[in-house]
GROMACS .gro file of C-alpha atoms in nm:
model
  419
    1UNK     CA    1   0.000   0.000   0.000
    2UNK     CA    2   0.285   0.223   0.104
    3UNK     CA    3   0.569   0.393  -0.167
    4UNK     CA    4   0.619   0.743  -0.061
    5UNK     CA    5   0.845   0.897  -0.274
    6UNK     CA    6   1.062   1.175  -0.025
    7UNK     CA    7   1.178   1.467  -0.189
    8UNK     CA    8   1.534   1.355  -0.072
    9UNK     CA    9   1.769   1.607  -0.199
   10UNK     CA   10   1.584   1.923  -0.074
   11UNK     CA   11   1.578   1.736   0.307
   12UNK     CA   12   1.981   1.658   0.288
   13UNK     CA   13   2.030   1.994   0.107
   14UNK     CA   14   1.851   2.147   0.433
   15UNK     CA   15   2.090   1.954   0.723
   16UNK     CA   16   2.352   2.156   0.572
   17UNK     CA   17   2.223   2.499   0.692
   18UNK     CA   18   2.008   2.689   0.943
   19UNK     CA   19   1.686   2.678   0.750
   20UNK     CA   20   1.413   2.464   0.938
   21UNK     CA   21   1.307   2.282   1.257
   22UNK     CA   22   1.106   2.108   1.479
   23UNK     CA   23   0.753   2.097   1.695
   24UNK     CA   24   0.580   1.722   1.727
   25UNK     CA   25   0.245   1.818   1.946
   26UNK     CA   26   0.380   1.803   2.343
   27UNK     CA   27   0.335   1.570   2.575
   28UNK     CA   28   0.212   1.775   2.861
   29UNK     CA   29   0.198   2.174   2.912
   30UNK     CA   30   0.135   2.357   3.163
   31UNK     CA   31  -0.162   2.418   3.312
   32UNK     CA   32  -0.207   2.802   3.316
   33UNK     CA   33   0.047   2.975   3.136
   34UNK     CA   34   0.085   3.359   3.146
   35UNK     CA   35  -0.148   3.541   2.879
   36UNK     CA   36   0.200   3.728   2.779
   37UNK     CA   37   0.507   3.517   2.727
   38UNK     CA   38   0.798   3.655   2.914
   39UNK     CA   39   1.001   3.871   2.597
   40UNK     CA   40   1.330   3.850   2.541
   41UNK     CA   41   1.599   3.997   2.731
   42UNK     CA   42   1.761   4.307   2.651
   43UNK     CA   43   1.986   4.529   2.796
   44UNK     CA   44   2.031   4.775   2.471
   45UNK     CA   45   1.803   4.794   2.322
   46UNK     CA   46   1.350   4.799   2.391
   47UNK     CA   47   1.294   4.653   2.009
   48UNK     CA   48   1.406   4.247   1.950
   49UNK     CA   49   1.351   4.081   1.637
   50UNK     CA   50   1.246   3.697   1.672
   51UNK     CA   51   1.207   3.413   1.388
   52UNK     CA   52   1.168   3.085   1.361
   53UNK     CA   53   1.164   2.884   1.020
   54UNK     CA   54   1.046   2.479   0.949
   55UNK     CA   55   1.060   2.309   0.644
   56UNK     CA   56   0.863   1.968   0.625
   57UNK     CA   57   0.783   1.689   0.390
   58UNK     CA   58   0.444   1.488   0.423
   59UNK     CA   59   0.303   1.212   0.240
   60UNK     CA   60  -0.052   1.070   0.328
   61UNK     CA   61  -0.169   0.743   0.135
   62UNK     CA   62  -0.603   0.740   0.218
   63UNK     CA   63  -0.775   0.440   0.051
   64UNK     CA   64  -1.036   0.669  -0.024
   65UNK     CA   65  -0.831   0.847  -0.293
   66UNK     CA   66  -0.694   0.673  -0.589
   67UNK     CA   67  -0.397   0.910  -0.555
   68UNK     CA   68  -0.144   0.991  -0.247
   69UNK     CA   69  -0.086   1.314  -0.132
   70UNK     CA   70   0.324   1.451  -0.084
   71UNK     CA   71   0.328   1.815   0.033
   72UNK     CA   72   0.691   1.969   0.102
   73UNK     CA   73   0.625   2.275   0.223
   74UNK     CA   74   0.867   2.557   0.404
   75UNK     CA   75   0.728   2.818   0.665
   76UNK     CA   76   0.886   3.107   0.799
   77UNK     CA   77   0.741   3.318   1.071
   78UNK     CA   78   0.908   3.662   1.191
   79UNK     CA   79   0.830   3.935   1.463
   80UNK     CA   80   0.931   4.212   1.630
   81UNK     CA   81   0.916   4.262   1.975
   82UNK     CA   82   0.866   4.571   2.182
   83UNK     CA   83   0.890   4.662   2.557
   84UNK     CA   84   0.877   4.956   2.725
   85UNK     CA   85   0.820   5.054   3.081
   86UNK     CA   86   0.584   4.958   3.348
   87UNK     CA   87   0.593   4.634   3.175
   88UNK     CA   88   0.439   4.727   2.873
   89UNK     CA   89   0.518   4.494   2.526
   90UNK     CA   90   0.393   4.452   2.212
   91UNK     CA   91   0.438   4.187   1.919
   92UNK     CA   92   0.373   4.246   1.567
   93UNK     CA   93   0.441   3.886   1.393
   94UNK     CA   94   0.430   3.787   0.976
   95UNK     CA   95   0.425   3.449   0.892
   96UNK     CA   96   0.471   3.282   0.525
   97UNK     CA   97   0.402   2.942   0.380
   98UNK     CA   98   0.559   2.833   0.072
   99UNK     CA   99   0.500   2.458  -0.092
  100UNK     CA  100   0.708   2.270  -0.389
  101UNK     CA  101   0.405   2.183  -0.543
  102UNK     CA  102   0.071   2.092  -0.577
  103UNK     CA  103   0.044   1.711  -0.514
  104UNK     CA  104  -0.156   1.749  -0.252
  105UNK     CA  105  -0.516   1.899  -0.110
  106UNK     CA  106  -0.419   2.216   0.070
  107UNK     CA  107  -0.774   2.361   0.098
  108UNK     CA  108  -0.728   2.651  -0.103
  109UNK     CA  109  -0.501   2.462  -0.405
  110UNK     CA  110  -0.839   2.301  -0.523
  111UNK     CA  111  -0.673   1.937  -0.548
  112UNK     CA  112  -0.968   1.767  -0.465
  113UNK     CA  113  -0.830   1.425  -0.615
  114UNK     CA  114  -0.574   1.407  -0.348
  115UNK     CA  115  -0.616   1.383   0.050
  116UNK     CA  116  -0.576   1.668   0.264
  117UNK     CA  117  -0.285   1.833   0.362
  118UNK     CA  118  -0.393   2.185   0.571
  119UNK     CA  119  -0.083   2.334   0.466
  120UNK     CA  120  -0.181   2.626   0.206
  121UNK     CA  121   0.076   2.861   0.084
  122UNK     CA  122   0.037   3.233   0.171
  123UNK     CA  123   0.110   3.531   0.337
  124UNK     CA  124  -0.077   3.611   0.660
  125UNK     CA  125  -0.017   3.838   0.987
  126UNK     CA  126   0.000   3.582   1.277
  127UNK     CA  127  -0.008   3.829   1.603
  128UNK     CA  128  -0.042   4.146   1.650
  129UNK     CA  129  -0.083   4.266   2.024
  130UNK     CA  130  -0.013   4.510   2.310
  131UNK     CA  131   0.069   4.328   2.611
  132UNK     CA  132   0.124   4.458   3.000
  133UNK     CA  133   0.274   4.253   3.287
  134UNK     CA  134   0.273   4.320   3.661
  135UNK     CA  135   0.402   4.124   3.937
  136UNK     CA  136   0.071   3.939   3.967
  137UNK     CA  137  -0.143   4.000   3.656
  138UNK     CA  138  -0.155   4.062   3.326
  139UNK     CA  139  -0.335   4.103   2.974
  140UNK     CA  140  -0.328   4.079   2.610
  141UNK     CA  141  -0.496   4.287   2.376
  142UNK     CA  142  -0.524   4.227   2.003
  143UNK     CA  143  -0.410   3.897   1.768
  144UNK     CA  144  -0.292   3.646   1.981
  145UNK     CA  145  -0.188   3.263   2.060
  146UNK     CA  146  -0.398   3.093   2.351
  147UNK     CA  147  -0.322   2.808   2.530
  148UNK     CA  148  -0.567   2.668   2.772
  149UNK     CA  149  -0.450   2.376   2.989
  150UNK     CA  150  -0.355   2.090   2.750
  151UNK     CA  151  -0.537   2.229   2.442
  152UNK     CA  152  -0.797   2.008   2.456
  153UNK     CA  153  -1.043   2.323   2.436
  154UNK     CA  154  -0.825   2.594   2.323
  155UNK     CA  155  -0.479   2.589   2.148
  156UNK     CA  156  -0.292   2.735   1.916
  157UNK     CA  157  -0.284   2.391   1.611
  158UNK     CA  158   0.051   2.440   1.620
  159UNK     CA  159   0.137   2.092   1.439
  160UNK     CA  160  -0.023   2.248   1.152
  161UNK     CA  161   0.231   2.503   0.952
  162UNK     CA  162  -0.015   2.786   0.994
  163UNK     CA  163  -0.091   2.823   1.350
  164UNK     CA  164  -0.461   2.916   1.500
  165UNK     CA  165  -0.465   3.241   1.681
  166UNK     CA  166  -0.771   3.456   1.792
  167UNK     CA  167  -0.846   3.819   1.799
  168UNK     CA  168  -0.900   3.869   2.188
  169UNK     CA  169  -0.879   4.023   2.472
  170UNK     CA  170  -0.680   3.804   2.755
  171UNK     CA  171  -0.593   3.836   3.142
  172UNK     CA  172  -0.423   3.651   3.427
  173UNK     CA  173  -0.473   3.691   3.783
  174UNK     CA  174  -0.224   3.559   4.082
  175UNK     CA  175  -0.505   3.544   4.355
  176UNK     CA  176  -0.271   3.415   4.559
  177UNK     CA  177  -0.012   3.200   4.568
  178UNK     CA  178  -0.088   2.868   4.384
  179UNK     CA  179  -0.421   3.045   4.234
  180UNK     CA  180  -0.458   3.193   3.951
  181UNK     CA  181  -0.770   3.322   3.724
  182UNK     CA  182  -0.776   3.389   3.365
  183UNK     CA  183  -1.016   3.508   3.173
  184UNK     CA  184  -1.036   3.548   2.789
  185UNK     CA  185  -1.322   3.688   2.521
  186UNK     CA  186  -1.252   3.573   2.154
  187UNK     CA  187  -1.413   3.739   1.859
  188UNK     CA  188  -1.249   3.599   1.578
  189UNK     CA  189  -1.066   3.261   1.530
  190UNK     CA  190  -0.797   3.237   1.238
  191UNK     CA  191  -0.804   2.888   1.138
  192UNK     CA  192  -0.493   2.703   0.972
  193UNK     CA  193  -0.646   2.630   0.684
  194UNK     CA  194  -0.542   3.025   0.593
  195UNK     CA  195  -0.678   3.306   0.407
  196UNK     CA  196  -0.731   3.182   0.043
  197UNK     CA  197  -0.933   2.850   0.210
  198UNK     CA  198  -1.221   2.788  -0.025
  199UNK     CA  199  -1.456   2.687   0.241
  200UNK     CA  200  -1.500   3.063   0.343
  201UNK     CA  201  -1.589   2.944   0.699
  202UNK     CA  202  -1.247   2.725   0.708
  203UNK     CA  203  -1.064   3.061   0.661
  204UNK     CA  204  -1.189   3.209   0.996
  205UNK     CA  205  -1.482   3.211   1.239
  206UNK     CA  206  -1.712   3.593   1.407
  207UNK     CA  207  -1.685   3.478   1.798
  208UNK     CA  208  -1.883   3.644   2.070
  209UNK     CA  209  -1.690   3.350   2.335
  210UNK     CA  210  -1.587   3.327   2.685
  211UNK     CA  211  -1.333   3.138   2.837
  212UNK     CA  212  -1.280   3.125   3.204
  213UNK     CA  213  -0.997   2.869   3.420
  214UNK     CA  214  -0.933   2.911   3.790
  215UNK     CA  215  -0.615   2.692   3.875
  216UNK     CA  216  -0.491   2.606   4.212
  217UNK     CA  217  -0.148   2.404   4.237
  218UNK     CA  218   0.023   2.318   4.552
  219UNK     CA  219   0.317   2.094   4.476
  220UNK     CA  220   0.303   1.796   4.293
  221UNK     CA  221  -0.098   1.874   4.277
  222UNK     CA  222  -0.307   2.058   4.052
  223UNK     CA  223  -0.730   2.139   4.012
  224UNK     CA  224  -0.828   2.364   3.752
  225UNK     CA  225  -1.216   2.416   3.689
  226UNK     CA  226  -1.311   2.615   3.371
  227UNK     CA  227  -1.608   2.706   3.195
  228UNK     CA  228  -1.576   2.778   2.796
  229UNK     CA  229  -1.849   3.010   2.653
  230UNK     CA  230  -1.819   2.955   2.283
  231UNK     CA  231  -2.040   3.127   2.068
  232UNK     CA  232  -2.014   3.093   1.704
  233UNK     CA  233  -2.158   3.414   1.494
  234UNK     CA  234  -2.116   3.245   1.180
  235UNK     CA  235  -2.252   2.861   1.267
  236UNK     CA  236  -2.517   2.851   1.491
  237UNK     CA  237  -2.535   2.462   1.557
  238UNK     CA  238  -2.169   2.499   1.712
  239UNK     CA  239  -2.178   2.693   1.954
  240UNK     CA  240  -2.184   2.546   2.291
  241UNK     CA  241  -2.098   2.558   2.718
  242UNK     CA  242  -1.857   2.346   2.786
  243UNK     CA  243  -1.818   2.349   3.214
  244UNK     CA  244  -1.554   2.075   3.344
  245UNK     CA  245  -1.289   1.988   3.599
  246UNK     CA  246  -0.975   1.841   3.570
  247UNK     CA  247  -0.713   1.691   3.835
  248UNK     CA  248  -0.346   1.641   3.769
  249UNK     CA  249  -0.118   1.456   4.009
  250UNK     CA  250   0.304   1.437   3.862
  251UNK     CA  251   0.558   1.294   4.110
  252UNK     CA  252   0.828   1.193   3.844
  253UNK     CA  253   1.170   1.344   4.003
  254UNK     CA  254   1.553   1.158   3.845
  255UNK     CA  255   1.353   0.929   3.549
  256UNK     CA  256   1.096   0.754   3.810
  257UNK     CA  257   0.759   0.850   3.967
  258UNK     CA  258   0.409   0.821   3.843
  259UNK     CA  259   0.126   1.062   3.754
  260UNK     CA  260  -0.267   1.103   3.735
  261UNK     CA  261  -0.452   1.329   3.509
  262UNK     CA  262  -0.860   1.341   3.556
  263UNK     CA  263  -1.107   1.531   3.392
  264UNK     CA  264  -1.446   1.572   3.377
  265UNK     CA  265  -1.687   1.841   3.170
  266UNK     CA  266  -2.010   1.822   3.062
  267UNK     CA  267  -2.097   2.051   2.736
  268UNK     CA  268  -2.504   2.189   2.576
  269UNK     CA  269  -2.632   2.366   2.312
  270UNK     CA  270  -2.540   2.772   2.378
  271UNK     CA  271  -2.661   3.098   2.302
  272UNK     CA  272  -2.846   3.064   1.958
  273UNK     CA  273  -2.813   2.709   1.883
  274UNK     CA  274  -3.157   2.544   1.751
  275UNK     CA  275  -3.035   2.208   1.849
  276UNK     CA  276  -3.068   2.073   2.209
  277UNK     CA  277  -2.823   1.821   2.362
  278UNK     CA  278  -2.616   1.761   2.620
  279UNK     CA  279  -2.291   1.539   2.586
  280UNK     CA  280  -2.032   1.404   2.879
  281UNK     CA  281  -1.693   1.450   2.824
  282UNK     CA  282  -1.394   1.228   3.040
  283UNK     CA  283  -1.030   1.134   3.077
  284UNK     CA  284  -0.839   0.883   3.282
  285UNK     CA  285  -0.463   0.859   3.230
  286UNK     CA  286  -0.258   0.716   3.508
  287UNK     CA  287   0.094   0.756   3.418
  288UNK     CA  288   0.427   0.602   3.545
  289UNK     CA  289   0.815   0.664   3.488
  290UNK     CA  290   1.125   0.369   3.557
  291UNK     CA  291   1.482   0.460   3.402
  292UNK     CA  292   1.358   0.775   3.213
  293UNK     CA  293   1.070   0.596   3.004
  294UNK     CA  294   0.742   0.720   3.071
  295UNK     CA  295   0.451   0.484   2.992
  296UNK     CA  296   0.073   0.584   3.015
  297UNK     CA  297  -0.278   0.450   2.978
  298UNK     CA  298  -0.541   0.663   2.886
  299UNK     CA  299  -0.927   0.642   2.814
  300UNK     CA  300  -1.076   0.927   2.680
  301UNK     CA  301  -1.472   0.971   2.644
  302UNK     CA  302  -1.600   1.221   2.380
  303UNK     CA  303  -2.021   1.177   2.452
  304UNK     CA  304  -2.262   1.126   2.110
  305UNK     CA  305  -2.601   0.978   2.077
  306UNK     CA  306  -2.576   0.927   1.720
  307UNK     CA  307  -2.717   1.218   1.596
  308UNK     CA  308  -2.448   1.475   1.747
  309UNK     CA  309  -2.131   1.469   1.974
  310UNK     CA  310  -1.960   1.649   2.191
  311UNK     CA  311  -1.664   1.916   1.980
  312UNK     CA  312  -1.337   2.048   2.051
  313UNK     CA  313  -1.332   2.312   1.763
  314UNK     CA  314  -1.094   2.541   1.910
  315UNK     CA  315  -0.853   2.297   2.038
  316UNK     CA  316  -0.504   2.184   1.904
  317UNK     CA  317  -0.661   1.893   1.767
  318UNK     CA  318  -0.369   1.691   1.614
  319UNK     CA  319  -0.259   1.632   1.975
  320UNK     CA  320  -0.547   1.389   2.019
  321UNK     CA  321  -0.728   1.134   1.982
  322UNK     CA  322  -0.435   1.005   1.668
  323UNK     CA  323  -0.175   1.159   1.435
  324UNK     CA  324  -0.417   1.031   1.126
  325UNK     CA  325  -0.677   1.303   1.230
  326UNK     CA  326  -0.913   1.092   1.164
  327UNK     CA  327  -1.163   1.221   1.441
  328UNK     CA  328  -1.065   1.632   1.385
  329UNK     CA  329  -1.471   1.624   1.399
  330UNK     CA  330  -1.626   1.367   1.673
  331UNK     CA  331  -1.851   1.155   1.452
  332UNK     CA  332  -2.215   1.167   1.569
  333UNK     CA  333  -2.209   0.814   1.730
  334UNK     CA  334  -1.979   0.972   1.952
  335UNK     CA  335  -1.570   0.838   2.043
  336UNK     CA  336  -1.427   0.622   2.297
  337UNK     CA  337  -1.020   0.674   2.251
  338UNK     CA  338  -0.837   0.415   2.450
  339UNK     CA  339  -0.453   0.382   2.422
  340UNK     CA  340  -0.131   0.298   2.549
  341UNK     CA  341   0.170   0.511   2.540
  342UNK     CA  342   0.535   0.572   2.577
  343UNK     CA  343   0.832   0.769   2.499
  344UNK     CA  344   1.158   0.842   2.624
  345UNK     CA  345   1.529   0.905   2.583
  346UNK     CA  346   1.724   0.673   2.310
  347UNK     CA  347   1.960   0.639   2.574
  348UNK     CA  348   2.180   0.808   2.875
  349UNK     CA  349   2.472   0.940   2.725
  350UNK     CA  350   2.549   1.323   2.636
  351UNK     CA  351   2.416   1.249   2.238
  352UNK     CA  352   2.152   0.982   2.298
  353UNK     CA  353   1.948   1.184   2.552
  354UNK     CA  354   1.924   1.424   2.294
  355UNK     CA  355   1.732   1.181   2.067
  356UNK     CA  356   1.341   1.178   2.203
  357UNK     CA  357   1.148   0.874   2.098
  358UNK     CA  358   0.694   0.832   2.113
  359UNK     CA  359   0.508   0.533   2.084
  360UNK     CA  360   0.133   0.546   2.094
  361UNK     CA  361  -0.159   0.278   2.025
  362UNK     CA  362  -0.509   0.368   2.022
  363UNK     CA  363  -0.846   0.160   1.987
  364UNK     CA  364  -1.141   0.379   1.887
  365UNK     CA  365  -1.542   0.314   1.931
  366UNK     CA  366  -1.874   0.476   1.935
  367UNK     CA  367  -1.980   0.639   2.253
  368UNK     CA  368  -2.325   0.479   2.129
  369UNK     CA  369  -2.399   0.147   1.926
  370UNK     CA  370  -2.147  -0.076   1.896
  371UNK     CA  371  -1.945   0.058   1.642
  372UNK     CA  372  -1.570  -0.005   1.597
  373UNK     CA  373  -1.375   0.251   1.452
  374UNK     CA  374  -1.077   0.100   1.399
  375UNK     CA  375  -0.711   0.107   1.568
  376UNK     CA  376  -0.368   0.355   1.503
  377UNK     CA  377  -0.047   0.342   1.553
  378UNK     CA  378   0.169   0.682   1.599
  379UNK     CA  379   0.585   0.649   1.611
  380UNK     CA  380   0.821   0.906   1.600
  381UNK     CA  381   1.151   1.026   1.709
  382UNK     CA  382   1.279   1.370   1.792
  383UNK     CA  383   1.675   1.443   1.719
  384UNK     CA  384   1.921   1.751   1.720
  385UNK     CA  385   2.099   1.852   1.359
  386UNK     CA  386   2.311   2.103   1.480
  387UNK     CA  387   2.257   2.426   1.736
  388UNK     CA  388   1.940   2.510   1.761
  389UNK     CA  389   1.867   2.338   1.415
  390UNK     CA  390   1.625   2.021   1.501
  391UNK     CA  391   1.486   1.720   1.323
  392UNK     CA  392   1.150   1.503   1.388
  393UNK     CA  393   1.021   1.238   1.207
  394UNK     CA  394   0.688   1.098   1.270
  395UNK     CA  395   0.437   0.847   1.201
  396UNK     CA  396   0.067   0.753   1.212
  397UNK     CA  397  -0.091   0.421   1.069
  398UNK     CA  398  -0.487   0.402   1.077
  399UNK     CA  399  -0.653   0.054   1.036
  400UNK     CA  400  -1.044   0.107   0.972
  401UNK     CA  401  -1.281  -0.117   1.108
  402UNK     CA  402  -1.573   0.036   0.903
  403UNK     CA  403  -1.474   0.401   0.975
  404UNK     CA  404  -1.340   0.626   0.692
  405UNK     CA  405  -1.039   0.438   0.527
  406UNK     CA  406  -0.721   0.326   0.642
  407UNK     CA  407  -0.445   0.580   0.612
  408UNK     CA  408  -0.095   0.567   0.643
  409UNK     CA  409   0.058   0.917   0.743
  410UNK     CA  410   0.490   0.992   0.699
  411UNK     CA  411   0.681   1.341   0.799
  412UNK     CA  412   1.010   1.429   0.808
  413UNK     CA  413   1.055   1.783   0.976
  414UNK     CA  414   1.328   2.036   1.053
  415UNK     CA  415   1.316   2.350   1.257
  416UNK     CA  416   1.488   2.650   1.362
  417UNK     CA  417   1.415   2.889   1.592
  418UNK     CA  418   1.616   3.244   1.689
  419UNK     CA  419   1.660   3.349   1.962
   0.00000   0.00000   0.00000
């Protein structure tokens, strides 16, 4: 089934210089992070200029098409930074896409023979905002990335070359110590399939949303209970309330320990959405670490009753529920994602603890009937090239048991970032 053809040269030709780099979705983040990221340092000077550049090849073979899909495409994203005093900063950030080709189904290419590959070539401004940050607060005003939690809500898609930001108005609170509120109201969300997407509602989406997340964390322990207010201007039947809770529990210190992550939310129809349902969301992954290999078990409950499901169309999607993105939309049946997982270090010494390894297996079913969906498999391995030049290659095999088609996805990835 399998004969991707890699554009070969133009990946060695890259090794040899600073050009591209890295970013497979993470593992964990952190569960509150500031609305402003800290700027770079500088003593000189208040303006910075930041970049970061990744060229990548992907191939998808679908069983639905009669042709693959190869997309090597190179994206280069640039800013400049400003601070000022009283902890005042501001971003204004470019990004451009550039493909060798048009072997594959960007969105906006009009390939239609060929499986999808968001990846669409163009020229778009990525961030724009005016940021201030106290000693315990701060906000964001304008074009921005969000990330809430683990994405599983609200992320930035940052797998995808063109990332998802939002037009919106952000703040974080330090309550106290080991609390902290943030608040956020989104009224526009620029998607990754880009600008020129055909599907005008692909390109971008009129918000009038809410997100709110109160975290407490004392040591190894952390709650956080949100509430996610999404109103959709342009789709009625998506928007929803999504209210949940979710528990995380990480003693891993020296390469052993274990973990816990729980979560709960239950999400309805919201503001003017004709339908009316109400869908159970849940997640049990009990984690554990021996000799610097962390292994996890996770079930992960996405409710449907066959004629809708509970969505996640905000969140960094690829990071879930399979690298095949086969279930970017929960079918209406529902999903139950169960899986097994591990990753590590290659090794101990100085150069193979630089080389990151994932393994991932995942059985999916219908929330209701007695569907199977099928079963994945998602490899890859994470290596340094030279400096802060990076390489990743990564990939996800989807069996169907009666569910779309079985796909085999490949990438081969390199990144740089400065500073």
């Amino acid at each position: 089934m399998l004969h991707p053809v890699w554009p070969s040269a133009v990946i060695v030709a890259a090794l040899a210089v600073p050009a591209c780099a890295v970013a497979a979705e993470p593992v964990s983040l952190p569960a509150s992070p500031p609305v402003a990221s800290p700027a770079p340092s500088s003593a000189s000077s208040p303006f910075g200029f930041e970049w970061n550049a990744r060229l990548r090849n992907e191939f998808v073979d679908d069983d639905a098409f009669a042709s693959t899909s190869n997309a090597t495409t190179l994206r280069v994203r640039a800013g400049l930074r400003m601070r000022w005093a009283h902890g005042f900063s501001a971003l204004l950030e470019g990004e451009g896409i550039a493909s060798a080709g048009d072997r594959y189904n960007s969105g906006a290419n009009g390939v239609t023979t060929r499986p999808a590959i968001t990846d669409p070539e163009g020229a778009e401004l990525n961030q724009a905002y005016l940021a201030w940050k106290g000693g315990h607060a701060g906000a964001t005003l304008g074009r921005q990335r969000l990330l809430f939690d683990n994405q599983r809500w609200i992320g930035n898609s940052g797998w995808r070359q063109n990332e998802q930001t939002f037009d919106a108005v952000a703040f974080d609170v330090g309550l106290q110590p080991g609390l902290t509120a943030r608040y956020a109201w989104l009224d526009r969300v620029h998607r990754v399939s880009g600008d020129q997407a055909r599907d005008v509602l692909a390109r971008e989406r009129n918000l009038d949303s809410h997100a709110f997340n109160l975290a407490w964390k004392r040591g190894v322990q952390q709650l956080v209970g949100y509430a996610y207010l999404h109103d959709d201007r342009d789709v009625a039947t998506a928007s929803t309330a999504t209210w949940g809770l979710r528990a995380v529990t990480d003693t891993v210190h020296d390469g052993r320990g274990w973990g816990l992550a729980l979560e709960w939310a239950q999400q309805g129809d919201y503001a003017d959405n004709p339908l009316s349902f109400t869908h159970q969301y849940w997640l049990v992954e009990p984690a554990f670490t021996r000799n610097g290999i962390a292994w996890r078990a996770g079930w992960e409950h996405l409710g449907g009753n066959g004629r809708h499901a509970l969505q996640t169309p905000l969140a960094t999607l690829h990071a879930f529920n399979g690298w095949a993105d086969k279930f970017l939309v929960t079918p209406p049946a529902g999903l139950e994602d169960r899986y097994l997982a591990a990753g590590g270090a290659l090794g101990h010494g100085a150069t193979l603890a630089k080389f990151k390894w994932a393994l991932a297996w995942h059985d999916y079913r219908a929330d209701s009937g007695s569907q199977d969906y099928g079963q994945e498999w998602n490899a890859s391995l994470g290596f340094p090239v030279h400096g802060k030049l990076s390489g990743l290659a990564k990939l996800a095999d989807y069996r169907s048991d009666g569910f779309a088609r079985d796909t085999t996805k490949l990438w081969l990835q390199l990144e740089w970032a400065q500073p």
